mmCIF file with all atom_site columns, C-alpha atoms in Angstrom:
data_model
loop_
_atom_site.group_PDB
_atom_site.id
_atom_site.type_symbol
_atom_site.label_atom_id
_atom_site.label_alt_id
_atom_site.label_comp_id
_atom_site.label_asym_id
_atom_site.label_entity_id
_atom_site.label_seq_id
_atom_site.pdbx_PDB_ins_code
_atom_site.Cartn_x
_atom_site.Cartn_y
_atom_site.Cartn_z
_atom_site.occupancy
_atom_site.B_iso_or_equiv
_atom_site.pdbx_formal_charge
_atom_site.auth_seq_id
_atom_site.auth_comp_id
_atom_site.auth_asym_id
_atom_site.auth_atom_id
_atom_site.pdbx_PDB_model_num
ATOM 1   C CA . UNK A 1 1   ? 34.344 -0.479 -14.909 1.00 0.00 ? 1   UNK A CA 1
ATOM 2   C CA . UNK A 1 2   ? 32.588 2.748  -15.819 1.00 0.00 ? 2   UNK A CA 1
ATOM 3   C CA . UNK A 1 3   ? 28.966 2.584  -16.904 1.00 0.00 ? 3   UNK A CA 1
ATOM 4   C CA . UNK A 1 4   ? 27.945 5.225  -19.391 1.00 0.00 ? 4   UNK A CA 1
ATOM 5   C CA . UNK A 1 5   ? 24.354 6.344  -19.199 1.00 0.00 ? 5   UNK A CA 1
ATOM 6   C CA . UNK A 1 6   ? 22.942 8.340  -22.080 1.00 0.00 ? 6   UNK A CA 1
ATOM 7   C CA . UNK A 1 7   ? 20.637 11.103 -20.891 1.00 0.00 ? 7   UNK A CA 1
ATOM 8   C CA . UNK A 1 8   ? 18.531 13.056 -23.380 1.00 0.00 ? 8   UNK A CA 1
ATOM 9   C CA . UNK A 1 9   ? 19.123 16.773 -23.394 1.00 0.00 ? 9   UNK A CA 1
ATOM 10  C CA . UNK A 1 10  ? 16.583 19.094 -21.786 1.00 0.00 ? 10  UNK A CA 1
ATOM 11  C CA . UNK A 1 11  ? 15.851 20.536 -25.229 1.00 0.00 ? 11  UNK A CA 1
ATOM 12  C CA . UNK A 1 12  ? 14.736 17.098 -26.499 1.00 0.00 ? 12  UNK A CA 1
ATOM 13  C CA . UNK A 1 13  ? 12.557 16.248 -23.493 1.00 0.00 ? 13  UNK A CA 1
ATOM 14  C CA . UNK A 1 14  ? 11.178 19.613 -22.377 1.00 0.00 ? 14  UNK A CA 1
ATOM 15  C CA . UNK A 1 15  ? 7.469  20.269 -22.290 1.00 0.00 ? 15  UNK A CA 1
ATOM 16  C CA . UNK A 1 16  ? 5.964  22.908 -24.531 1.00 0.00 ? 16  UNK A CA 1
ATOM 17  C CA . UNK A 1 17  ? 4.060  24.628 -21.723 1.00 0.00 ? 17  UNK A CA 1
ATOM 18  C CA . UNK A 1 18  ? 6.012  26.978 -19.511 1.00 0.00 ? 18  UNK A CA 1
ATOM 19  C CA . UNK A 1 19  ? 5.468  27.151 -15.765 1.00 0.00 ? 19  UNK A CA 1
ATOM 20  C CA . UNK A 1 20  ? 7.569  30.289 -15.437 1.00 0.00 ? 20  UNK A CA 1
ATOM 21  C CA . UNK A 1 21  ? 5.653  33.457 -16.253 1.00 0.00 ? 21  UNK A CA 1
ATOM 22  C CA . UNK A 1 22  ? 8.824  35.457 -16.984 1.00 0.00 ? 22  UNK A CA 1
ATOM 23  C CA . UNK A 1 23  ? 10.449 33.116 -19.492 1.00 0.00 ? 23  UNK A CA 1
ATOM 24  C CA . UNK A 1 24  ? 12.872 34.014 -22.247 1.00 0.00 ? 24  UNK A CA 1
ATOM 25  C CA . UNK A 1 25  ? 12.582 32.306 -25.669 1.00 0.00 ? 25  UNK A CA 1
ATOM 26  C CA . UNK A 1 26  ? 15.283 29.797 -24.667 1.00 0.00 ? 26  UNK A CA 1
ATOM 27  C CA . UNK A 1 27  ? 13.428 28.921 -21.439 1.00 0.00 ? 27  UNK A CA 1
ATOM 28  C CA . UNK A 1 28  ? 9.970  28.833 -23.010 1.00 0.00 ? 28  UNK A CA 1
ATOM 29  C CA . UNK A 1 29  ? 9.982  25.021 -23.391 1.00 0.00 ? 29  UNK A CA 1
ATOM 30  C CA . UNK A 1 30  ? 11.433 24.176 -19.955 1.00 0.00 ? 30  UNK A CA 1
ATOM 31  C CA . UNK A 1 31  ? 8.962  23.122 -17.267 1.00 0.00 ? 31  UNK A CA 1
ATOM 32  C CA . UNK A 1 32  ? 9.556  24.858 -13.948 1.00 0.00 ? 32  UNK A CA 1
ATOM 33  C CA . UNK A 1 33  ? 7.272  24.601 -10.939 1.00 0.00 ? 33  UNK A CA 1
ATOM 34  C CA . UNK A 1 34  ? 7.278  24.147 -7.173  1.00 0.00 ? 34  UNK A CA 1
ATOM 35  C CA . UNK A 1 35  ? 6.519  20.755 -5.624  1.00 0.00 ? 35  UNK A CA 1
ATOM 36  C CA . UNK A 1 36  ? 4.552  20.459 -2.386  1.00 0.00 ? 36  UNK A CA 1
ATOM 37  C CA . UNK A 1 37  ? 3.739  17.302 -0.415  1.00 0.00 ? 37  UNK A CA 1
ATOM 38  C CA . UNK A 1 38  ? 1.675  16.973 2.746   1.00 0.00 ? 38  UNK A CA 1
ATOM 39  C CA . UNK A 1 39  ? 3.651  13.766 3.420   1.00 0.00 ? 39  UNK A CA 1
ATOM 40  C CA . UNK A 1 40  ? 6.964  15.677 3.552   1.00 0.00 ? 40  UNK A CA 1
ATOM 41  C CA . UNK A 1 41  ? 8.248  17.950 6.316   1.00 0.00 ? 41  UNK A CA 1
ATOM 42  C CA . UNK A 1 42  ? 6.532  21.341 6.097   1.00 0.00 ? 42  UNK A CA 1
ATOM 43  C CA . UNK A 1 43  ? 8.772  24.325 5.324   1.00 0.00 ? 43  UNK A CA 1
ATOM 44  C CA . UNK A 1 44  ? 9.841  26.263 8.435   1.00 0.00 ? 44  UNK A CA 1
ATOM 45  C CA . UNK A 1 45  ? 10.915 29.343 6.532   1.00 0.00 ? 45  UNK A CA 1
ATOM 46  C CA . UNK A 1 46  ? 10.833 31.116 3.188   1.00 0.00 ? 46  UNK A CA 1
ATOM 47  C CA . UNK A 1 47  ? 11.537 28.137 0.924   1.00 0.00 ? 47  UNK A CA 1
ATOM 48  C CA . UNK A 1 48  ? 9.763  25.445 -1.088  1.00 0.00 ? 48  UNK A CA 1
ATOM 49  C CA . UNK A 1 49  ? 9.920  21.703 -0.435  1.00 0.00 ? 49  UNK A CA 1
ATOM 50  C CA . UNK A 1 50  ? 11.016 21.091 -3.979  1.00 0.00 ? 50  UNK A CA 1
ATOM 51  C CA . UNK A 1 51  ? 11.195 22.401 -7.523  1.00 0.00 ? 51  UNK A CA 1
ATOM 52  C CA . UNK A 1 52  ? 11.126 20.734 -10.902 1.00 0.00 ? 52  UNK A CA 1
ATOM 53  C CA . UNK A 1 53  ? 13.190 22.416 -13.615 1.00 0.00 ? 53  UNK A CA 1
ATOM 54  C CA . UNK A 1 54  ? 13.007 20.436 -16.837 1.00 0.00 ? 54  UNK A CA 1
ATOM 55  C CA . UNK A 1 55  ? 13.857 16.843 -15.999 1.00 0.00 ? 55  UNK A CA 1
ATOM 56  C CA . UNK A 1 56  ? 15.558 17.709 -12.706 1.00 0.00 ? 56  UNK A CA 1
ATOM 57  C CA . UNK A 1 57  ? 13.927 17.794 -9.280  1.00 0.00 ? 57  UNK A CA 1
ATOM 58  C CA . UNK A 1 58  ? 15.601 19.774 -6.498  1.00 0.00 ? 58  UNK A CA 1
ATOM 59  C CA . UNK A 1 59  ? 14.567 18.824 -2.960  1.00 0.00 ? 59  UNK A CA 1
ATOM 60  C CA . UNK A 1 60  ? 15.238 21.316 -0.194  1.00 0.00 ? 60  UNK A CA 1
ATOM 61  C CA . UNK A 1 61  ? 17.356 20.540 2.827   1.00 0.00 ? 61  UNK A CA 1
ATOM 62  C CA . UNK A 1 62  ? 15.030 18.609 5.094   1.00 0.00 ? 62  UNK A CA 1
ATOM 63  C CA . UNK A 1 63  ? 15.437 17.017 8.470   1.00 0.00 ? 63  UNK A CA 1
ATOM 64  C CA . UNK A 1 64  ? 13.705 14.476 10.690  1.00 0.00 ? 64  UNK A CA 1
ATOM 65  C CA . UNK A 1 65  ? 10.494 16.462 11.090  1.00 0.00 ? 65  UNK A CA 1
ATOM 66  C CA . UNK A 1 66  ? 7.134  14.702 11.384  1.00 0.00 ? 66  UNK A CA 1
ATOM 67  C CA . UNK A 1 67  ? 4.922  16.018 8.547   1.00 0.00 ? 67  UNK A CA 1
ATOM 68  C CA . UNK A 1 68  ? 1.766  15.878 10.689  1.00 0.00 ? 68  UNK A CA 1
ATOM 69  C CA . UNK A 1 69  ? 2.939  17.435 13.937  1.00 0.00 ? 69  UNK A CA 1
ATOM 70  C CA . UNK A 1 70  ? 5.946  19.450 12.772  1.00 0.00 ? 70  UNK A CA 1
ATOM 71  C CA . UNK A 1 71  ? 7.954  17.957 15.671  1.00 0.00 ? 71  UNK A CA 1
ATOM 72  C CA . UNK A 1 72  ? 11.422 16.447 15.581  1.00 0.00 ? 72  UNK A CA 1
ATOM 73  C CA . UNK A 1 73  ? 11.373 12.628 15.248  1.00 0.00 ? 73  UNK A CA 1
ATOM 74  C CA . UNK A 1 74  ? 13.919 10.331 16.917  1.00 0.00 ? 74  UNK A CA 1
ATOM 75  C CA . UNK A 1 75  ? 16.780 10.623 19.371  1.00 0.00 ? 75  UNK A CA 1
ATOM 76  C CA . UNK A 1 76  ? 19.327 8.575  17.426  1.00 0.00 ? 76  UNK A CA 1
ATOM 77  C CA . UNK A 1 77  ? 21.056 9.266  14.121  1.00 0.00 ? 77  UNK A CA 1
ATOM 78  C CA . UNK A 1 78  ? 19.510 6.083  12.714  1.00 0.00 ? 78  UNK A CA 1
ATOM 79  C CA . UNK A 1 79  ? 15.929 7.167  13.545  1.00 0.00 ? 79  UNK A CA 1
ATOM 80  C CA . UNK A 1 80  ? 16.538 10.676 12.285  1.00 0.00 ? 80  UNK A CA 1
ATOM 81  C CA . UNK A 1 81  ? 18.142 9.467  9.051   1.00 0.00 ? 81  UNK A CA 1
ATOM 82  C CA . UNK A 1 82  ? 15.127 7.210  8.370   1.00 0.00 ? 82  UNK A CA 1
ATOM 83  C CA . UNK A 1 83  ? 12.644 10.061 8.917   1.00 0.00 ? 83  UNK A CA 1
ATOM 84  C CA . UNK A 1 84  ? 14.693 12.492 6.845   1.00 0.00 ? 84  UNK A CA 1
ATOM 85  C CA . UNK A 1 85  ? 14.859 10.073 3.911   1.00 0.00 ? 85  UNK A CA 1
ATOM 86  C CA . UNK A 1 86  ? 11.105 9.388  4.301   1.00 0.00 ? 86  UNK A CA 1
ATOM 87  C CA . UNK A 1 87  ? 10.505 13.148 3.950   1.00 0.00 ? 87  UNK A CA 1
ATOM 88  C CA . UNK A 1 88  ? 12.696 13.369 0.846   1.00 0.00 ? 88  UNK A CA 1
ATOM 89  C CA . UNK A 1 89  ? 10.963 10.348 -0.663  1.00 0.00 ? 89  UNK A CA 1
ATOM 90  C CA . UNK A 1 90  ? 7.525  11.915 -0.104  1.00 0.00 ? 90  UNK A CA 1
ATOM 91  C CA . UNK A 1 91  ? 8.546  15.121 -1.898  1.00 0.00 ? 91  UNK A CA 1
ATOM 92  C CA . UNK A 1 92  ? 9.986  13.172 -4.836  1.00 0.00 ? 92  UNK A CA 1
ATOM 93  C CA . UNK A 1 93  ? 6.871  10.978 -5.039  1.00 0.00 ? 93  UNK A CA 1
ATOM 94  C CA . UNK A 1 94  ? 4.663  14.090 -5.160  1.00 0.00 ? 94  UNK A CA 1
ATOM 95  C CA . UNK A 1 95  ? 6.060  14.624 -8.659  1.00 0.00 ? 95  UNK A CA 1
ATOM 96  C CA . UNK A 1 96  ? 6.338  11.017 -9.817  1.00 0.00 ? 96  UNK A CA 1
ATOM 97  C CA . UNK A 1 97  ? 9.972  10.379 -8.857  1.00 0.00 ? 97  UNK A CA 1
ATOM 98  C CA . UNK A 1 98  ? 11.604 8.148  -6.250  1.00 0.00 ? 98  UNK A CA 1
ATOM 99  C CA . UNK A 1 99  ? 14.882 7.617  -4.438  1.00 0.00 ? 99  UNK A CA 1
ATOM 100 C CA . UNK A 1 100 ? 15.984 5.580  -7.471  1.00 0.00 ? 100 UNK A CA 1
ATOM 101 C CA . UNK A 1 101 ? 16.001 8.839  -9.484  1.00 0.00 ? 101 UNK A CA 1
ATOM 102 C CA . UNK A 1 102 ? 18.348 10.688 -7.101  1.00 0.00 ? 102 UNK A CA 1
ATOM 103 C CA . UNK A 1 103 ? 21.708 11.562 -8.658  1.00 0.00 ? 103 UNK A CA 1
ATOM 104 C CA . UNK A 1 104 ? 23.206 13.965 -6.057  1.00 0.00 ? 104 UNK A CA 1
ATOM 105 C CA . UNK A 1 105 ? 22.859 14.117 -2.265  1.00 0.00 ? 105 UNK A CA 1
ATOM 106 C CA . UNK A 1 106 ? 24.256 16.602 0.251   1.00 0.00 ? 106 UNK A CA 1
ATOM 107 C CA . UNK A 1 107 ? 24.180 15.575 3.908   1.00 0.00 ? 107 UNK A CA 1
ATOM 108 C CA . UNK A 1 108 ? 24.794 17.795 6.923   1.00 0.00 ? 108 UNK A CA 1
ATOM 109 C CA . UNK A 1 109 ? 25.622 16.050 10.205  1.00 0.00 ? 109 UNK A CA 1
ATOM 110 C CA . UNK A 1 110 ? 25.652 17.899 13.517  1.00 0.00 ? 110 UNK A CA 1
ATOM 111 C CA . UNK A 1 111 ? 28.436 15.536 14.618  1.00 0.00 ? 111 UNK A CA 1
ATOM 112 C CA . UNK A 1 112 ? 30.648 13.807 12.036  1.00 0.00 ? 112 UNK A CA 1
ATOM 113 C CA . UNK A 1 113 ? 31.305 10.952 14.489  1.00 0.00 ? 113 UNK A CA 1
ATOM 114 C CA . UNK A 1 114 ? 27.768 9.780  13.492  1.00 0.00 ? 114 UNK A CA 1
ATOM 115 C CA . UNK A 1 115 ? 28.951 9.116  9.910   1.00 0.00 ? 115 UNK A CA 1
ATOM 116 C CA . UNK A 1 116 ? 29.190 5.301  10.064  1.00 0.00 ? 116 UNK A CA 1
ATOM 117 C CA . UNK A 1 117 ? 25.786 4.917  11.723  1.00 0.00 ? 117 UNK A CA 1
ATOM 118 C CA . UNK A 1 118 ? 24.002 7.293  9.343   1.00 0.00 ? 118 UNK A CA 1
ATOM 119 C CA . UNK A 1 119 ? 25.809 5.701  6.383   1.00 0.00 ? 119 UNK A CA 1
ATOM 120 C CA . UNK A 1 120 ? 24.463 2.238  7.269   1.00 0.00 ? 120 UNK A CA 1
ATOM 121 C CA . UNK A 1 121 ? 20.863 3.529  7.106   1.00 0.00 ? 121 UNK A CA 1
ATOM 122 C CA . UNK A 1 122 ? 21.596 5.541  3.952   1.00 0.00 ? 122 UNK A CA 1
ATOM 123 C CA . UNK A 1 123 ? 23.060 2.449  2.230   1.00 0.00 ? 123 UNK A CA 1
ATOM 124 C CA . UNK A 1 124 ? 19.846 0.509  2.953   1.00 0.00 ? 124 UNK A CA 1
ATOM 125 C CA . UNK A 1 125 ? 17.558 3.249  1.595   1.00 0.00 ? 125 UNK A CA 1
ATOM 126 C CA . UNK A 1 126 ? 19.467 4.146  -1.597  1.00 0.00 ? 126 UNK A CA 1
ATOM 127 C CA . UNK A 1 127 ? 20.414 1.592  -4.251  1.00 0.00 ? 127 UNK A CA 1
ATOM 128 C CA . UNK A 1 128 ? 23.569 0.947  -6.231  1.00 0.00 ? 128 UNK A CA 1
ATOM 129 C CA . UNK A 1 129 ? 24.850 2.674  -8.160  1.00 0.00 ? 129 UNK A CA 1
ATOM 130 C CA . UNK A 1 130 ? 24.556 5.149  -5.312  1.00 0.00 ? 130 UNK A CA 1
ATOM 131 C CA . UNK A 1 131 ? 24.046 8.850  -6.009  1.00 0.00 ? 131 UNK A CA 1
ATOM 132 C CA . UNK A 1 132 ? 27.106 11.074 -5.757  1.00 0.00 ? 132 UNK A CA 1
ATOM 133 C CA . UNK A 1 133 ? 27.231 12.476 -2.242  1.00 0.00 ? 133 UNK A CA 1
ATOM 134 C CA . UNK A 1 134 ? 28.870 15.114 -0.095  1.00 0.00 ? 134 UNK A CA 1
ATOM 135 C CA . UNK A 1 135 ? 28.691 14.770 3.694   1.00 0.00 ? 135 UNK A CA 1
ATOM 136 C CA . UNK A 1 136 ? 29.798 17.641 5.919   1.00 0.00 ? 136 UNK A CA 1
ATOM 137 C CA . UNK A 1 137 ? 29.671 18.650 9.550   1.00 0.00 ? 137 UNK A CA 1
ATOM 138 C CA . UNK A 1 138 ? 27.280 21.549 10.150  1.00 0.00 ? 138 UNK A CA 1
ATOM 139 C CA . UNK A 1 139 ? 25.745 23.574 12.939  1.00 0.00 ? 139 UNK A CA 1
ATOM 140 C CA . UNK A 1 140 ? 22.117 22.424 12.954  1.00 0.00 ? 140 UNK A CA 1
ATOM 141 C CA . UNK A 1 141 ? 21.289 24.422 16.076  1.00 0.00 ? 141 UNK A CA 1
ATOM 142 C CA . UNK A 1 142 ? 18.340 26.124 14.374  1.00 0.00 ? 142 UNK A CA 1
ATOM 143 C CA . UNK A 1 143 ? 16.370 23.012 15.413  1.00 0.00 ? 143 UNK A CA 1
ATOM 144 C CA . UNK A 1 144 ? 17.581 21.783 18.827  1.00 0.00 ? 144 UNK A CA 1
ATOM 145 C CA . UNK A 1 145 ? 18.213 18.032 18.794  1.00 0.00 ? 145 UNK A CA 1
ATOM 146 C CA . UNK A 1 146 ? 18.450 17.768 15.012  1.00 0.00 ? 146 UNK A CA 1
ATOM 147 C CA . UNK A 1 147 ? 21.351 15.505 14.032  1.00 0.00 ? 147 UNK A CA 1
ATOM 148 C CA . UNK A 1 148 ? 20.960 15.443 10.223  1.00 0.00 ? 148 UNK A CA 1
ATOM 149 C CA . UNK A 1 149 ? 19.720 17.449 7.252   1.00 0.00 ? 149 UNK A CA 1
ATOM 150 C CA . UNK A 1 150 ? 19.701 16.189 3.657   1.00 0.00 ? 150 UNK A CA 1
ATOM 151 C CA . UNK A 1 151 ? 18.972 17.764 0.282   1.00 0.00 ? 151 UNK A CA 1
ATOM 152 C CA . UNK A 1 152 ? 19.117 16.128 -3.131  1.00 0.00 ? 152 UNK A CA 1
ATOM 153 C CA . UNK A 1 153 ? 18.787 16.436 -6.875  1.00 0.00 ? 153 UNK A CA 1
ATOM 154 C CA . UNK A 1 154 ? 16.904 13.829 -8.903  1.00 0.00 ? 154 UNK A CA 1
ATOM 155 C CA . UNK A 1 155 ? 16.677 13.253 -12.642 1.00 0.00 ? 155 UNK A CA 1
ATOM 156 C CA . UNK A 1 156 ? 13.239 12.136 -13.797 1.00 0.00 ? 156 UNK A CA 1
ATOM 157 C CA . UNK A 1 157 ? 11.604 12.544 -17.192 1.00 0.00 ? 157 UNK A CA 1
ATOM 158 C CA . UNK A 1 158 ? 8.241  11.402 -15.825 1.00 0.00 ? 158 UNK A CA 1
ATOM 159 C CA . UNK A 1 159 ? 6.099  14.310 -14.692 1.00 0.00 ? 159 UNK A CA 1
ATOM 160 C CA . UNK A 1 160 ? 2.950  13.294 -12.874 1.00 0.00 ? 160 UNK A CA 1
ATOM 161 C CA . UNK A 1 161 ? 2.264  16.458 -10.929 1.00 0.00 ? 161 UNK A CA 1
ATOM 162 C CA . UNK A 1 162 ? -1.410 17.320 -11.010 1.00 0.00 ? 162 UNK A CA 1
ATOM 163 C CA . UNK A 1 163 ? -0.562 21.011 -10.942 1.00 0.00 ? 163 UNK A CA 1
ATOM 164 C CA . UNK A 1 164 ? -1.692 22.823 -14.039 1.00 0.00 ? 164 UNK A CA 1
ATOM 165 C CA . UNK A 1 165 ? 0.863  24.913 -15.904 1.00 0.00 ? 165 UNK A CA 1
ATOM 166 C CA . UNK A 1 166 ? 0.725  28.661 -15.588 1.00 0.00 ? 166 UNK A CA 1
ATOM 167 C CA . UNK A 1 167 ? -0.078 30.283 -18.880 1.00 0.00 ? 167 UNK A CA 1
ATOM 168 C CA . UNK A 1 168 ? 2.814  32.004 -20.616 1.00 0.00 ? 168 UNK A CA 1
ATOM 169 C CA . UNK A 1 169 ? 2.613  35.717 -21.370 1.00 0.00 ? 169 UNK A CA 1
ATOM 170 C CA . UNK A 1 170 ? 1.881  34.852 -25.006 1.00 0.00 ? 170 UNK A CA 1
ATOM 171 C CA . UNK A 1 171 ? -1.025 32.558 -24.031 1.00 0.00 ? 171 UNK A CA 1
ATOM 172 C CA . UNK A 1 172 ? -2.481 35.210 -21.700 1.00 0.00 ? 172 UNK A CA 1
ATOM 173 C CA . UNK A 1 173 ? -2.225 37.846 -24.452 1.00 0.00 ? 173 UNK A CA 1
ATOM 174 C CA . UNK A 1 174 ? -4.020 35.516 -26.917 1.00 0.00 ? 174 UNK A CA 1
ATOM 175 C CA . UNK A 1 175 ? -6.846 34.893 -24.414 1.00 0.00 ? 175 UNK A CA 1
ATOM 176 C CA . UNK A 1 176 ? -7.385 38.622 -23.909 1.00 0.00 ? 176 UNK A CA 1
ATOM 177 C CA . UNK A 1 177 ? -7.927 39.203 -27.654 1.00 0.00 ? 177 UNK A CA 1
#
């Protein structure tokens, strides 16, 4: 049985304020802003933890990093999967979403023989109907001991970020007059 879920178009649900200072007329009504959470793993490079674009939230590839210390957490795939999903959850929650809103997940395993063990933790943390998912083997040697990295896309019409929108070029021009 196939369940059909009606999703409103971005045009119908977009906010009127623009978070992108270089918008075109078509993009003017689409919210776009970075998401940052102190409860999620801190970025270790030139990237953001997450971005909202309209009703979609994109969470960066994150691993089992303790948000407070910045150190790797866990020696087993189960422990590392738990911490990684905790980090993803914290980033989603920073903008009013949750794991229930996730529609697409990409998982990188340092060793694909860990699949069954990681999958058992994953199945407990995500709910049916599960998000679509791709799991691949990857070299995660940039962080010695890291067994897993996960990124995701969520769909959430609720926007609870406390961040104020950047003024559009038109709004800035009006203020200067």
